Each structure stands twice: as structure tokens, then as C-alpha cells.
XYZ file of C-alpha atoms in Angstrom:
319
model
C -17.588 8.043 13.165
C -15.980 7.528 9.654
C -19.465 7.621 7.623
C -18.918 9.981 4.990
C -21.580 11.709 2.337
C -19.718 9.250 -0.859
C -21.463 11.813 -3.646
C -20.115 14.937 -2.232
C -16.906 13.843 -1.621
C -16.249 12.473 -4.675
C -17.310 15.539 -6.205
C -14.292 17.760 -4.003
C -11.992 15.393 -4.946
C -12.511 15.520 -8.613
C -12.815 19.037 -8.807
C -9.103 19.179 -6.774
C -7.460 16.394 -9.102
C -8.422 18.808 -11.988
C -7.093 21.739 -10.682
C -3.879 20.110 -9.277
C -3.129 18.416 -12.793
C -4.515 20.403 -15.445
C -3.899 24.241 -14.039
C -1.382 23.489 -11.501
C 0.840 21.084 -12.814
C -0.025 21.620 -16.667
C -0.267 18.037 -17.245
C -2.945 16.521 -20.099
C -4.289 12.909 -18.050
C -3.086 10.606 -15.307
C -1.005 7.257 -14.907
C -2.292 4.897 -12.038
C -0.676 1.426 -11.394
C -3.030 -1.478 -11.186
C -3.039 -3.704 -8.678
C -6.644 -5.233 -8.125
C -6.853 -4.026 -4.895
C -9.413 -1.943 -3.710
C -7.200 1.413 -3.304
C -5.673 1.372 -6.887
C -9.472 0.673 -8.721
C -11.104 3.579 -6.460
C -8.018 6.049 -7.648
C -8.400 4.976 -11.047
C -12.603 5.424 -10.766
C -11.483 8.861 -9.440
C -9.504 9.903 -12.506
C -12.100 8.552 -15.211
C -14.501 10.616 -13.516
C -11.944 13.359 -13.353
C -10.348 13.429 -16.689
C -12.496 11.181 -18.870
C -11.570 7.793 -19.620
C -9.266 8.897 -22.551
C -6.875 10.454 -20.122
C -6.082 7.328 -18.330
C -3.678 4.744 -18.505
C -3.916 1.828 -16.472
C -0.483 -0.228 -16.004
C 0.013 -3.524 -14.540
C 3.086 -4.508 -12.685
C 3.268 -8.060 -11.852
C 6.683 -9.822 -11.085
C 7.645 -13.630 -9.990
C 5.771 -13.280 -6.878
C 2.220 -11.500 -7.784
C -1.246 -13.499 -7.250
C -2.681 -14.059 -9.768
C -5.833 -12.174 -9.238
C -3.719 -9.115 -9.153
C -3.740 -9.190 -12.971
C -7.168 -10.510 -13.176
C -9.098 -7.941 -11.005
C -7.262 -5.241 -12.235
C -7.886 -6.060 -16.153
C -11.860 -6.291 -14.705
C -11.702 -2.752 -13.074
C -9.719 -1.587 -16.420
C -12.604 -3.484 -18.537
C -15.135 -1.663 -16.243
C -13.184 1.543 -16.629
C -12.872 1.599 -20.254
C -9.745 2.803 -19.936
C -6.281 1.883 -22.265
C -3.220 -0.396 -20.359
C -0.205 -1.570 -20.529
C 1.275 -4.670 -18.839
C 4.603 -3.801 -17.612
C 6.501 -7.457 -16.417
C 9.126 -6.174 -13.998
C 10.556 -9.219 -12.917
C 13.612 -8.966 -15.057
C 14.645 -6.220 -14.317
C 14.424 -7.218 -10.438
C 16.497 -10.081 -11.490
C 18.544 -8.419 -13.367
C 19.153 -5.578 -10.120
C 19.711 -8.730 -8.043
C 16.256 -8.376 -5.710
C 15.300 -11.672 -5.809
C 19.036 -12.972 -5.049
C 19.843 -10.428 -2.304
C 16.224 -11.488 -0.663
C 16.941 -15.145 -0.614
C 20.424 -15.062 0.670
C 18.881 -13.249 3.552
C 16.542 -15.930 4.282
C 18.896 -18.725 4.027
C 21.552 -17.301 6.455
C 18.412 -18.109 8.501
C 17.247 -20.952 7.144
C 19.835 -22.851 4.856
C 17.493 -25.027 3.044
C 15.988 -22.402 1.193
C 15.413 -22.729 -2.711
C 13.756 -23.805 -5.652
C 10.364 -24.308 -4.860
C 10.306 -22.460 -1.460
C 7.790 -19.714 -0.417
C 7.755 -16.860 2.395
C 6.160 -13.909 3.815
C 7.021 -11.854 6.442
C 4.516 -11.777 9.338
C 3.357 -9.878 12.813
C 1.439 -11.325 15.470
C -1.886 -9.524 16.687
C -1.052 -6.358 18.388
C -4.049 -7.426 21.101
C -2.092 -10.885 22.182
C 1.328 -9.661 21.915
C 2.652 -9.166 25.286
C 6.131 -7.190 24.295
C 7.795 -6.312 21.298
C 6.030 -6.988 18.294
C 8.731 -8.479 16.446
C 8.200 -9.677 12.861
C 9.057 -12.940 11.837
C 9.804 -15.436 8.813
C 7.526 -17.591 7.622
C 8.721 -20.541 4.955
C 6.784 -23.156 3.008
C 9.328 -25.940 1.462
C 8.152 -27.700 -1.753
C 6.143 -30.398 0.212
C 4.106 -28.011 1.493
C 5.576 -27.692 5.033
C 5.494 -24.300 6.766
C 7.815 -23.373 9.628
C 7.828 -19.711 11.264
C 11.279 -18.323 12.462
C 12.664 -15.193 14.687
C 14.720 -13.291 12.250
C 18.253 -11.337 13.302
C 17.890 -7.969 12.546
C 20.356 -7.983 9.728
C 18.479 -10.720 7.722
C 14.753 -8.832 8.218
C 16.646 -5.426 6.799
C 18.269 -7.129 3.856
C 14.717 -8.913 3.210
C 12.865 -5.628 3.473
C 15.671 -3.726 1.574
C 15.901 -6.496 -1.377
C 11.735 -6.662 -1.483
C 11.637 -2.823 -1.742
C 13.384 -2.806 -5.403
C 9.779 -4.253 -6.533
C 8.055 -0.769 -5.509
C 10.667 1.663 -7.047
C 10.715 -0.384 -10.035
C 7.222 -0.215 -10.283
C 7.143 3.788 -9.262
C 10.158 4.280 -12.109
C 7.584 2.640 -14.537
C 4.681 4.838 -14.107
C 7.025 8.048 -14.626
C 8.153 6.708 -17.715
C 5.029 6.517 -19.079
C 3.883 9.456 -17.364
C 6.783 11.505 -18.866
C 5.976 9.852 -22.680
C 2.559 11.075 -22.454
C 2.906 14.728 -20.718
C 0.214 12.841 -17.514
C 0.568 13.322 -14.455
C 1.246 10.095 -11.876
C -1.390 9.214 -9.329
C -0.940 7.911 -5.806
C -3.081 5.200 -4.123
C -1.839 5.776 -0.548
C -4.803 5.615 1.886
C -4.515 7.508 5.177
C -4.160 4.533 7.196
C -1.543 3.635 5.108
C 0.724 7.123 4.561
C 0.272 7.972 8.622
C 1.553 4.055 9.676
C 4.251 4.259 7.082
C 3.209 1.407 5.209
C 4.261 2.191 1.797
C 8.075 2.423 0.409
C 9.944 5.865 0.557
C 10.773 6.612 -3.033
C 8.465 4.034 -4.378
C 4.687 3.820 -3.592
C 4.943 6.602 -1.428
C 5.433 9.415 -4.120
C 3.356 10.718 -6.800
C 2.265 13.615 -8.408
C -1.552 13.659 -6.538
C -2.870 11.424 -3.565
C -6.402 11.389 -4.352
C -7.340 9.416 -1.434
C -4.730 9.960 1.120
C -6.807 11.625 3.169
C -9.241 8.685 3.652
C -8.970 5.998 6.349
C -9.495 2.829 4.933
C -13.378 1.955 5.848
C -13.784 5.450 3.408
C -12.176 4.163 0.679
C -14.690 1.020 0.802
C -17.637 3.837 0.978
C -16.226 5.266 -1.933
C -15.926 1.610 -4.051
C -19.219 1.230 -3.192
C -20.764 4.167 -4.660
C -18.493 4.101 -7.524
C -20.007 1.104 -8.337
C -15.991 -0.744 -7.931
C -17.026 -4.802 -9.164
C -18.171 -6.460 -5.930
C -15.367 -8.988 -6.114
C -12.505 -6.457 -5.826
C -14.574 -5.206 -2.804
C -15.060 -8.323 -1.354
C -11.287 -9.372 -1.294
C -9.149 -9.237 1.494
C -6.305 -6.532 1.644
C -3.016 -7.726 0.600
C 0.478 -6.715 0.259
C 0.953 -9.054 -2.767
C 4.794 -8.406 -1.779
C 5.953 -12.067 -1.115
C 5.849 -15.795 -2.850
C 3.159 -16.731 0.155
C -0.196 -14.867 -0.285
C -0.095 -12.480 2.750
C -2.913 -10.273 4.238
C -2.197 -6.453 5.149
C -2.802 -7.170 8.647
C -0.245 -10.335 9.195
C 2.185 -8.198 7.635
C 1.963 -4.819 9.173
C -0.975 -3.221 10.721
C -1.360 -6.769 13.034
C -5.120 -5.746 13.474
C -8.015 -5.602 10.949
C -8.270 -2.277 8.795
C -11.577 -1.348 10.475
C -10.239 -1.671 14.097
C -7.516 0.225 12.959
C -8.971 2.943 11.343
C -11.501 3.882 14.784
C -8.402 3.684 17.088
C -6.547 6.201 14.386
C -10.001 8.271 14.268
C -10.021 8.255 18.043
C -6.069 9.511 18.068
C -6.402 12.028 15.626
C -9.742 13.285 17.521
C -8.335 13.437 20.965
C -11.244 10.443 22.315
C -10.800 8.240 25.093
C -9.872 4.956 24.692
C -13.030 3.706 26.337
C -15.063 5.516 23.953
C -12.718 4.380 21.072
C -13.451 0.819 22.775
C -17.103 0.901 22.866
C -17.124 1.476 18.913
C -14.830 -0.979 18.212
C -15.846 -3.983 20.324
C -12.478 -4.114 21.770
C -11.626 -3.549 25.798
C -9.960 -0.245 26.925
C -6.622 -2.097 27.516
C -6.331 -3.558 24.105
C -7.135 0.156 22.687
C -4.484 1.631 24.540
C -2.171 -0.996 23.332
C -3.207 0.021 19.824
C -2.764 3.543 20.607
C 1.220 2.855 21.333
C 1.519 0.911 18.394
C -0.306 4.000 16.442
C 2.288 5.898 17.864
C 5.310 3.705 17.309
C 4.609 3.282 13.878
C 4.151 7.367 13.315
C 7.852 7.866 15.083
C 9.644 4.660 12.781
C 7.383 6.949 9.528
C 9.111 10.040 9.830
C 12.268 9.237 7.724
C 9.400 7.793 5.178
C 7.905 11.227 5.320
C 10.885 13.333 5.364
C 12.259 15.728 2.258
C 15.376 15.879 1.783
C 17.805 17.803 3.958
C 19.205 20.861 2.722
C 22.858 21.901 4.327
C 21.633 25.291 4.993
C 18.242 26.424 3.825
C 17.391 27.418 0.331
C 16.254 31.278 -1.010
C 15.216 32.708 -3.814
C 17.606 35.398 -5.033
């Protein structure tokens, strides 16, 4: 169901990245941020092939809590590339915003003990065993290595969520900078899993000038690294958030299913098919599809304030 012709479509969306940014918005290149992950290296292939690699900066973002490889497998797809960067640290100025204070007084209202040394993540539980509310919960790792997972009060998730989001507007702000220095335009790397379950941060990875790939479910973007030629390592490794101190998959942290189950259940909601059908593809039962189909749903009604413009008081003309 999601097979795609990789050649042609890369062509279309070339040929509409230079039209939106050269003719339509009358900029000279693109800014992507960096992150290693398969998304931001496919965007940037994208542009090279789009705008030449001369036309392309490449920045890097890391903070306290990035991997590692985040840094690494980006510089490779940059090396692979060709293409000029910039390594942007942005943990001071989360510091200096308060981010990382505001997130850890949140977690020690729940658990006190929390401090030098700690780690956490926030995580969901399987949408397929989860009986009632998916609720998301704490997880903590002391110094010793000891990991506990706690309920958190709604008051402490929102401040944690709130204090973690700095890290994507800071990192949005960044690419506009340079973006404005160098008359480009900024790229998005929002798939369409992604932008239609709300996972990204309103004002922060969710805006950009062009969304070359947000029309893609997820297993497409892979099609696309593939022929691209993306270096096998970045395809092999597991989607992450690379959000908290604890390394934390996509799925334990939002989507609470695997990107490829997820992707045929959105396919089969978008295309009007029957759960069973949806089921047979998937390798799932018809009961755990519908159950995937309300969270589908549920997470489409919580993304409409992500999605919305703002509000006008009355509506705007043109005199």
C-alpha cells in the first residue's frame, strides 16, 4: 500500500522546492537542521539535489541532553552531502532561559531525589496492551544506575513538556537566523506521520518555510533514503526523539506502536479501509486496529491547536 516509484517522486519534489523557494519565495538556497536521523538527512539529500550543494547549510543543534550519534551521523550525511555547517551549541542559552531548571523542578515535585547525575524520559505504554487511558509516565535512572517508572500529576507532565519544548524553538530561532543572514529559505523535516499525530512543537519544529516530505508517511521516507543512497547506518537506526537525558525511541514516547504499524493503520484511515483489511497487512487482529484507529483519532483532535493560525478578531481584507 505505501510502495512508491522513489525516482519519480523525488523528481516532483525537487522541481516544487525550486519553484516554492527560488520563484515563489525569492530566496537564493536552504537551511536544514541536522539531526542524524533519517528525516533531517533525506530533506537535506532533497535540497542538494534541488539547489546544488552550494546552497545548503547544514546546522547542528546539540544541547546537554543529545546522543551522541546525533552529531556523528549528521557530520557523516553532511560529509556525504558535501555540503558547508555550522555547529550551533544551544545549551546555554536553554540554561540561560531556565529549561533545564523549570524541567527538573517538575520532576522532583514527583520524585524529590532528583539531581546531579539523574536521567529521564518520558514514556507511553503500547497502544495494543493498554486497556484505558494511555497515560504517559516518568521514567528516572539515579546515578547507580537504578531506574524507577512513575504516574505523573498533570501539572508536573505540562511543566516537563512545556520546559523540554524551549529546546525546539531555540533550535527553530537558530535556523532563521542563519536563514535571514544568508537570504535561504528554512526547510522542514516533518513527516506525515508526524505533522497529522502532532508530534512536533507548535512554533518550533513544526514551522518552516517548505515541508519537503510532509506528505510522506514514514515507511516513504525510508524508500526515499534508500534510493538517495542516505549511509546505511543512519537508515539502520532506530527513530528517536533525542529530547531527554535517557535515550528514548519515537514509539515509547509518542506514537506507542512501531512507525510501520502506524503508518498502514493511518493509510487505512485516510483511505476509508476496514480495519480487517488494515489488519491483514499489518499482522495485527481487527481489535487492536480499531484501537489504533481511536488513538489515530485522539491524537488528530489534541493536533488541532498545533495546526491552528492564529485567530484574527474579525477577519482580515484587502482594501
Amino acid at each position: 500500500m505505501l510502495e512508491l516509484d522513489a525516482a519519480a517522486e523525488i523528481d516532483r519534489i525537487v522541481e516544487s522546492m525550486r519553484e516554492q523557494v527560488l520563484a515563489t519565495l525569492r530566496r537564493r538556497g536552504v537551511v536544514v537542521g541536522l539531526s542524524g536521523g533519517i528525516d533531517s538527512s533525506v530533506v537535506a539529500s532533497l535540497c542538494v539535489r534541488a539547489f546544488g550543494k552550494d546552497k545548503v547549510l547544514g546546522v547542528f543543534m546539540p544541547e546537554r541532553h543529545s546522543s551522541g550519534d546525533s552529531l556523528r551521523l549528521g557530520r557523516v550525511i553532511a560529509a556525504q552531502l558535501g555540503i558547508d555547517t555550522l555547529v550551533e551549541d544551544i545549551a546555554p542559552a536553554l540554561d540561560a532561559i531556565g529549561a533545564y531548571r523549570r524541567q527538573i523542578e517538575a520532576i522532583r515535585s514527583v520524585v524529590p531525589d532528583y539531581g546531579e547525575g539523574w536521567k529521564c524520559k518520558l514514556v507511553l505504554a503500547s497502544v495494543l496492551e493498554n486497556q484505558g487511558l494511555n497515560i504517559t509516565r516518568l521514567t528516572v535512572q539515579d546515578p547507580e544506575g537504578k531506574i524507577d517508572t512513575v504516574r505523573l500529576p498533570s501539572a508536573a507532565y505540562l511543566q516537563i513538556v512545556a520546559a523540554t519544548n524551549y529546546k525546539q524553538r531555540i533550535r527553530k530561532m537558530t535556523e532563521y537566523y542563519h536563514a535571514d543572514r544568508l537570504g535561504y529559505a528554512v526547510a522542514g523535516t516533518p513527516n506525515r506521520l508526524e505533522y497529522d499525530q502532532g508530534f512536533f512543537v507548535k512554533q518550533g519544529d513544526g514551522i518552516a518555510d517548505v515541508m519537503p516530505i510532509v506528505h510522506l508517511y514514514k515507511t516513504q521516507v525510508y524508500q526515499l533514503a534508500e534510493y538517495l543512497g542516505v549511509d546505511e547506518e543512519i537508515r539502520r537506526r532506530p527513530p528517536t526523539s533525542d529530547t531527554f537525558s535517557m535515550a528514548q525511541s519515537q514509539e515509547e514516547f509518542y506514537f506507542a506502536l512501531p512507525y510501520h504499524l502506524t503508518d498502514l493503520c493511518l493509510y487505512g484511515v485516510n483511505h476509508g479501509i476496514r480495519a480487517d483489511e488494515v489488519a491483514a497487512a499489518a499482522g495485527l487482529t481487527g481489535g487492536q486496529v480499531q484501537k489504533v484507529f481511536k488513538d489515530i483519532e485522539a491524537k488528530r483532535r489534541a493536533a488541532r491547536y498545533l495546526h491552528a493560525q492564529p485567530l484574527p478578531s474579525v477577519p482580515l481584507t484587502v482594501d
